[in-house]
Amino acid sequence: MKYTLVSFPAQNNMLFFIILFLSCVTIKINLCFSTIPSSLKTLPIHGHFNFHQVEHAAKDFGNRYSFLPLAVLHPKSVADIATTVKHIWQMGGGSDLRVAARGHGHSLQGQAQAHRGVVINMESLQLPKMQLHTGNFPYVDVSGGELWINILLQSLKHGLAPKSWTDYLHLTVGGTLSNAGISGQAFRHGPQISNVYELEVVTGKGEVVNCSEKQNSDLFYSVLGGLGQFGIITRARISLEPAPKMVKWIRVLYTDFTRFARDQEKLISGESAFDYIEGFVIINRTGLLNNWRSSFSPQDPVQASQFKSDGRTLFCLELAKYFNPEEMTLVNQEIKSSLSQLNHIPSTLFISEVAYIEFLDRVHISEIKLRSRGLWEVPHPWLNLLIPRSKIHSFAQQVFGNILTNTSSGPILIYPLNKSKWDNRTSVVTPEEDVFYLVAFLSSAVPCSTGSDGLEQVLIRNQRILDLCEIAGLGVKQYLPHYSTQGEWKSHFGSHWEAFIQRKSTYDPLAILAPGQRIFQKPVAYS
Ligand code: FAD
């Protein structure tokens, strides 16, 4: 057969080839996208893939980023996760398919999302069943997709509980261990990543590896605080302690930042009487103290009702003391003696007594209220910073009441942490001082507002704070970090960058995992 093509004039020939080439490319692309889901469909797994209702996996608490995946895996076993990751690993460096583990989706900037990739819904992983071990060193074995609230409920049945928490418990073990997990107990116990004995991890090559301080220790420390970059946590062994029944929950106020910070630092050093130490800033907020009175009793109601902030910025020290009812008298004495050594405004002592579980699950009560008013699923442009102790005064002076003139967009937490309680073998980066502060700007933006409570204005304020840290060289590190370029990530990791790259090339060389963090767009060898 003679091709008609040969009789075409030259430019028509050229046109034909271009059309042929383009149609081949289109077919190849279509083939590429259509064969990926079908190759996933044939994988021998116990759970299932969802290729259609995947919108949920393109959302998170931050409510600002949305990347639609091609598929969501609902694993029933660790093998399901390993099979899927290994399959993608075997596709090689040419494949663009990436995998994100999704815990409870409470990230702020798309960290648990995978654009045209596979999201693994870790909460579907119900195995191994939670197993509690009592004895001198009690611990619990849990799935990486388990919520901390469920661990609390289960361990309390045995009179036990984890030692280190986050302020909010409806987060997964894998999600918080990939960051650090910080709350008011961390000054004594360190973050949650300092309270893990062992992990089971699926690496970026699809291998299932057990690791601990003694076994495969480099993988163990890589994964802790590793932003999901080195492996998917499928099981964790978490250390427990005897749980108290009750909590004395205390708030006192300061108008002087220096006194506030000095007292906080005194409390976290040495043997503190308290089990939880946090603090927050109140700028130009009226009526807040009246709100507290419904749940906290002022020690001296007459004096407390006469206290007026007169527009001054207030610093609230928040403390908790755990106890059992039979220890009440002794505990009251200890609290009285410790408080007498602090320099707060004497009339502003507020105390509440609540059950331990009510104290730990306190943010959930606010969640229920906010949800009922449609205020939970709004944009959350949060900014979390770790600030060296030597720079906190300069930071406070320039930010509170200056860059920020009110706290109506959301709470600002501020409390110091002891670096000695953080293991420097983990992947998390913290400032180079023995004590550093967590300062968390937990803003909610009013949807569609162009005013000071709108997303754009909050982001501008956040950027001003970041610029200040940069220009003044405060040595600040972001917690729950998020950057758009590799250069920014490099400067975030600083001297730890080379080790981070080395670990990535060992455990996930094709950069299959955690694409939502946007650290590695390509296989590590080429980045
Ligand atoms: P996701 O958002 O689903 O995932 C977070 C990251 O971890 C992603 O990169 C994801 O790919 C990765 N990941 C998830 N599961 C796994 C796994 N099994 N293995 C490996 N990687 C995984 N943090 C604190 O430290 N202290 C607090 O007090 C605190 N309070 C908070 C209060 C609220 C209301 C919210 C929304 C968040 C709070 N956080 C706090 C932040 C929280 O710890 C992180 O956002 C955490 O990542 C959320 O957990 P998640 O289960 O929703 O994880």
Coordinates of C-alpha atoms in Angstrom, one line a residue, residues 29-384:
I29 CA -0.6 11.2 28.7
N30 CA -4.1 9.8 28.7
L31 CA -2.7 6.3 28.9
C32 CA -0.5 7.3 31.7
F33 CA -3.3 8.8 33.8
S34 CA -5.7 6.0 32.9
T35 CA -3.3 3.1 33.6
I36 CA -2.2 4.4 37.0
P37 CA -5.6 3.9 38.7
S38 CA -6.2 0.6 36.9
S39 CA -2.8 -0.7 38.0
L40 CA -3.7 0.3 41.5
K41 CA -7.0 -1.6 41.0
T42 CA -5.3 -4.9 40.5
L43 CA -3.2 -4.7 43.7
P44 CA -3.8 -7.5 46.1
I45 CA -5.0 -5.6 49.2
H46 CA -7.5 -6.2 52.0
G47 CA -8.9 -2.7 52.1
H48 CA -9.9 -0.7 49.0
F49 CA -9.1 2.3 46.8
N50 CA -11.6 5.1 46.2
F51 CA -11.1 6.8 42.8
H52 CA -14.2 8.9 42.8
Q53 CA -15.2 10.4 46.1
V54 CA -11.8 11.9 46.9
E55 CA -12.7 15.6 47.6
H56 CA -12.4 15.0 51.4
A57 CA -8.7 14.2 51.0
A58 CA -8.2 17.6 49.3
K59 CA -9.3 19.5 52.5
D60 CA -7.6 20.2 55.8
F61 CA -8.1 22.3 58.9
G62 CA -6.2 25.3 57.4
N63 CA -8.9 25.6 54.8
R64 CA -6.5 27.3 52.4
Y65 CA -5.0 24.6 50.1
S66 CA -6.8 22.0 48.1
F67 CA -5.1 19.4 45.9
L68 CA -7.3 16.7 44.4
P69 CA -5.7 13.2 44.6
L70 CA -6.3 10.5 41.9
A71 CA -7.1 7.9 44.6
V72 CA -7.6 7.4 48.3
L73 CA -6.5 4.2 49.9
H74 CA -8.5 2.9 52.8
P75 CA -6.0 0.3 54.2
K76 CA -7.2 -2.6 56.3
S77 CA -3.6 -3.8 57.0
V78 CA 0.0 -2.6 57.1
A79 CA 0.5 -4.9 54.1
D80 CA -2.0 -2.8 52.1
I81 CA 0.2 0.3 52.7
A82 CA 3.4 -1.6 51.9
T83 CA 2.0 -3.1 48.7
T84 CA 0.8 0.3 47.5
V85 CA 4.1 2.1 48.2
K86 CA 6.2 -0.7 46.8
H87 CA 4.1 -0.7 43.6
I88 CA 4.8 3.0 43.1
W89 CA 8.5 2.6 44.0
Q90 CA 8.7 -0.1 41.3
M91 CA 7.3 2.3 38.8
G92 CA 10.7 4.1 39.1
G93 CA 11.9 7.6 39.0
G94 CA 9.9 8.5 35.9
S95 CA 6.6 8.2 37.6
D96 CA 5.0 11.3 39.0
L97 CA 2.8 9.4 41.4
R98 CA 3.3 10.5 45.0
V99 CA 1.8 9.3 48.3
A100 CA 0.6 11.2 51.3
A101 CA -0.4 9.7 54.6
R102 CA -3.5 11.5 56.0
G103 CA -4.1 11.3 59.7
H104 CA -7.1 13.4 60.8
G105 CA -6.4 16.1 58.2
H106 CA -5.7 18.8 60.7
S107 CA -2.7 20.2 58.8
L108 CA -2.7 23.9 58.0
Q109 CA -1.2 24.1 54.5
G110 CA -2.0 20.9 52.5
Q111 CA 0.8 18.9 54.2
A112 CA -1.4 15.7 54.1
Q113 CA -2.5 16.2 50.5
A114 CA -1.2 14.7 47.2
H115 CA -1.9 16.5 44.0
R116 CA -2.9 13.8 41.4
G117 CA -1.4 11.2 43.8
V118 CA -2.5 8.7 46.3
V119 CA -3.7 9.7 49.8
I120 CA -3.6 7.0 52.5
N121 CA -6.5 7.4 54.9
M122 CA -4.6 6.3 58.1
E123 CA -7.8 6.3 60.2
S124 CA -9.0 3.2 58.2
L125 CA -6.0 1.2 59.6
Q126 CA -7.6 -0.4 62.6
L127 CA -4.8 -3.0 63.1
P128 CA -3.0 -3.6 65.2
K129 CA -5.7 -3.3 67.8
M130 CA -4.7 -1.1 70.7
Q131 CA -2.9 -3.1 73.3
L132 CA -2.0 -1.9 76.7
H133 CA 0.9 -3.2 78.8
T134 CA 0.9 -2.6 82.6
G135 CA 3.9 -3.1 84.9
N136 CA 6.8 -0.9 86.0
F137 CA 7.1 0.8 82.6
P138 CA 3.6 0.7 81.2
Y139 CA 3.1 1.4 77.5
V140 CA 0.4 1.1 74.7
D141 CA 0.8 -0.2 71.2
V142 CA -1.4 1.7 68.8
S143 CA -2.0 2.1 65.1
G144 CA -0.5 5.1 63.4
G145 CA -4.0 6.3 62.5
E146 CA -5.3 6.2 66.1
L147 CA -6.7 9.4 67.6
W148 CA -5.1 10.5 70.9
I149 CA -8.5 10.9 72.4
N150 CA -9.1 7.2 71.9
I151 CA -5.8 6.3 73.5
L152 CA -6.7 8.4 76.5
L153 CA -10.2 6.8 76.9
Q154 CA -8.7 3.3 76.6
S155 CA -5.7 3.8 78.9
L156 CA -7.8 5.5 81.6
K157 CA -9.7 2.2 82.0
H158 CA -6.4 0.9 83.4
G159 CA -5.7 4.0 85.5
L160 CA -3.0 5.0 83.0
A161 CA -2.4 7.8 80.4
P162 CA 0.3 9.0 78.0
K163 CA 2.6 11.6 79.6
S164 CA 2.9 14.3 76.9
W165 CA 0.0 15.8 75.0
T166 CA -1.2 18.3 72.4
D167 CA -3.8 20.8 73.5
Y168 CA -6.3 19.1 71.2
L169 CA -6.7 15.3 71.2
H170 CA -8.6 14.7 67.9
L171 CA -5.3 14.3 66.1
T172 CA -3.7 11.1 65.0
V173 CA -0.5 9.5 66.5
G174 CA 1.2 9.5 63.0
G175 CA 0.2 13.2 62.5
T176 CA 1.6 14.6 65.7
L177 CA 4.7 12.3 65.8
S178 CA 5.6 13.6 62.3
N179 CA 5.8 17.1 63.8
A180 CA 6.6 16.9 67.6
G181 CA 3.4 17.1 69.7
I182 CA 3.8 20.0 72.1
S183 CA 1.7 21.1 75.1
G184 CA 2.1 22.3 78.7
Q185 CA 3.5 18.9 79.9
A186 CA 6.5 19.2 77.5
F187 CA 8.6 21.2 79.9
R188 CA 8.9 18.1 82.1
H189 CA 8.4 15.1 79.7
G190 CA 9.5 16.6 76.4
P191 CA 7.3 16.6 73.3
Q192 CA 5.3 13.5 72.3
I193 CA 8.3 12.4 70.1
S194 CA 10.3 12.1 73.3
N195 CA 7.8 9.6 74.7
V196 CA 7.8 6.8 72.1
Y197 CA 9.6 3.5 72.6
E198 CA 9.2 1.9 69.2
L199 CA 7.7 2.4 65.7
E200 CA 6.7 0.3 62.8
V201 CA 7.3 2.2 59.6
V202 CA 6.6 1.6 55.8
T203 CA 9.5 3.3 54.0
G204 CA 9.4 5.0 50.6
K205 CA 10.6 1.7 49.1
G206 CA 7.6 -0.1 50.6
E207 CA 9.6 -2.0 53.2
V208 CA 8.0 -2.6 56.6
V209 CA 10.6 -1.9 59.3
N210 CA 10.5 -2.0 63.1
C211 CA 12.6 0.6 64.7
S212 CA 13.6 2.0 68.1
E213 CA 16.5 3.5 70.0
K214 CA 18.3 0.1 69.7
Q215 CA 17.0 -1.3 66.4
N216 CA 17.3 0.6 63.1
S217 CA 17.8 3.7 65.3
D218 CA 18.5 6.0 62.4
L219 CA 15.1 5.3 60.8
F220 CA 13.5 5.7 64.2
Y221 CA 14.9 9.2 64.8
S222 CA 14.4 10.2 61.1
V223 CA 10.7 9.5 61.3
L224 CA 10.2 11.3 64.6
G225 CA 9.5 15.0 63.7
G226 CA 10.3 13.9 60.1
L227 CA 7.2 15.6 58.5
G228 CA 6.2 12.3 56.9
Q229 CA 9.3 12.3 54.6
F230 CA 10.9 9.0 55.5
G231 CA 8.2 6.6 56.1
I232 CA 4.6 6.0 57.1
I233 CA 4.1 5.3 60.8
T234 CA 1.8 2.2 61.0
R235 CA 2.3 1.4 64.7
A236 CA 3.7 3.2 67.7
R237 CA 4.6 2.1 71.3
I238 CA 3.9 5.0 73.6
S239 CA 5.0 5.3 77.2
L240 CA 2.3 5.7 79.9
E241 CA 2.1 6.9 83.5
P242 CA -0.5 6.5 86.3
A243 CA -3.3 8.9 85.5
P244 CA -4.7 11.3 88.1
K245 CA -8.4 11.7 88.6
M246 CA -8.6 15.5 89.0
V247 CA -6.9 18.7 88.0
K248 CA -6.6 22.1 89.6
W249 CA -6.5 24.5 86.7
I250 CA -5.1 27.9 87.5
R251 CA -4.9 31.3 85.7
V252 CA -3.1 34.4 86.9
L253 CA -2.5 37.7 85.1
Y254 CA 0.5 40.0 84.6
T255 CA 0.8 43.3 82.9
D256 CA 4.6 43.2 82.8
F257 CA 6.1 40.8 80.3
T258 CA 9.4 40.5 82.1
R259 CA 7.8 39.3 85.3
F260 CA 5.6 36.9 83.4
A261 CA 8.5 35.4 81.4
R262 CA 10.7 35.2 84.5
D263 CA 8.0 33.3 86.4
Q264 CA 7.3 30.9 83.5
E265 CA 11.1 30.2 83.3
K266 CA 11.4 29.7 87.0
L267 CA 8.5 27.2 86.9
I268 CA 9.9 25.1 84.1
S269 CA 13.3 24.8 85.7
G270 CA 14.0 22.3 88.4
E271 CA 11.2 20.5 90.4
S272 CA 8.0 22.3 89.6
A273 CA 4.9 21.8 91.7
F274 CA 2.9 22.0 88.5
D275 CA 2.3 19.3 85.8
Y276 CA 1.3 21.7 83.0
I277 CA 2.7 25.2 82.3
E278 CA 1.4 27.4 79.4
G279 CA 0.4 31.0 78.9
F280 CA -1.3 33.3 76.6
V281 CA -1.5 37.0 75.6
I282 CA -4.6 39.2 75.8
I283 CA -4.5 42.4 73.8
N284 CA -7.5 44.8 73.9
R285 CA -10.1 42.3 74.8
T286 CA -13.0 43.3 77.0
G287 CA -15.3 40.9 78.8
L288 CA -12.9 38.0 78.7
L289 CA -12.4 37.9 82.4
N290 CA -16.2 37.9 82.9
N291 CA -16.3 34.8 80.6
W292 CA -13.8 33.0 82.7
R293 CA -15.8 33.6 85.8
S294 CA -18.4 31.1 84.6
S295 CA -15.9 28.3 84.7
F296 CA -13.1 29.7 87.0
S297 CA -13.6 31.1 90.5
P298 CA -11.6 34.1 91.4
Q299 CA -9.9 33.5 94.7
D300 CA -11.0 36.9 95.9
P301 CA -14.2 37.7 94.0
V302 CA -14.4 41.3 95.3
Q303 CA -10.8 42.3 94.3
A304 CA -11.0 40.4 91.0
S305 CA -14.2 42.2 90.0
Q306 CA -12.4 45.5 90.6
F307 CA -9.5 44.6 88.4
K308 CA -9.4 46.7 85.2
S309 CA -6.9 46.1 82.4
D310 CA -7.3 49.7 81.2
G311 CA -6.4 48.7 77.6
R312 CA -3.1 47.2 78.7
T313 CA -1.7 44.1 77.2
L314 CA -2.2 41.2 79.7
F315 CA -0.2 38.0 80.0
C316 CA -2.0 35.0 81.4
L317 CA 0.0 32.3 83.1
E318 CA -1.9 29.0 82.9
L319 CA -1.0 26.2 85.3
A320 CA -2.4 22.8 86.1
K321 CA -1.7 20.5 89.1
Y322 CA -2.9 16.9 88.9
F323 CA -4.2 15.2 92.0
N324 CA -6.4 12.5 93.4
P325 CA -9.2 13.5 95.9
E326 CA -7.5 11.9 98.9
E327 CA -4.4 14.2 98.3
M328 CA -6.5 17.4 98.3
T329 CA -5.2 19.1 101.5
L330 CA -1.5 18.5 100.7
V331 CA -2.0 19.6 97.1
N332 CA -3.8 22.9 98.2
Q333 CA -0.8 23.6 100.4
E334 CA 1.7 22.9 97.6
I335 CA -0.2 25.2 95.2
K336 CA -0.4 28.0 97.8
S337 CA 3.3 27.8 98.5
S338 CA 4.2 27.8 94.8
L339 CA 1.9 30.6 93.9
S340 CA 3.3 32.7 96.7
Q341 CA 6.6 32.8 94.9
L342 CA 5.2 34.2 91.7
N343 CA 4.9 37.9 90.8
H344 CA 1.4 38.0 89.2
I345 CA -1.2 40.7 90.0
P346 CA -2.5 39.2 93.4
S347 CA -6.2 40.0 92.7
T348 CA -6.1 38.0 89.5
L349 CA -6.0 34.4 90.7
F350 CA -8.6 32.2 89.1
I351 CA -9.0 28.5 90.0
S352 CA -11.1 25.7 88.6
E353 CA -11.3 22.1 89.6
V354 CA -12.1 19.6 86.8
A355 CA -11.8 15.9 86.0
Y356 CA -8.5 15.0 84.3
I357 CA -10.2 14.0 81.0
E358 CA -12.2 17.2 80.9
F359 CA -8.9 19.2 81.3
L360 CA -7.1 17.3 78.5
D361 CA -10.1 17.3 76.1
R362 CA -10.8 21.1 76.8
V363 CA -10.4 22.3 73.2
H364 CA -13.0 19.8 72.0
I365 CA -15.6 21.7 74.0
S366 CA -14.7 24.9 72.1
E367 CA -14.8 22.9 68.8
I368 CA -18.4 21.9 69.5
K369 CA -19.4 25.5 70.2
L370 CA -17.6 26.8 67.2
R371 CA -19.0 24.2 64.9
S372 CA -22.5 25.0 66.1
R373 CA -21.9 28.6 65.0
G374 CA -20.3 27.7 61.7
L375 CA -17.0 29.0 62.9
W376 CA -14.9 25.8 62.8
E377 CA -14.5 25.3 59.0
V378 CA -13.1 28.7 58.3
P379 CA -9.6 29.5 57.0
H380 CA -6.9 29.1 59.7
P381 CA -3.8 31.0 58.8
W382 CA -1.9 29.8 61.9
L383 CA 1.7 30.7 62.6
N384 CA 3.8 28.7 65.1

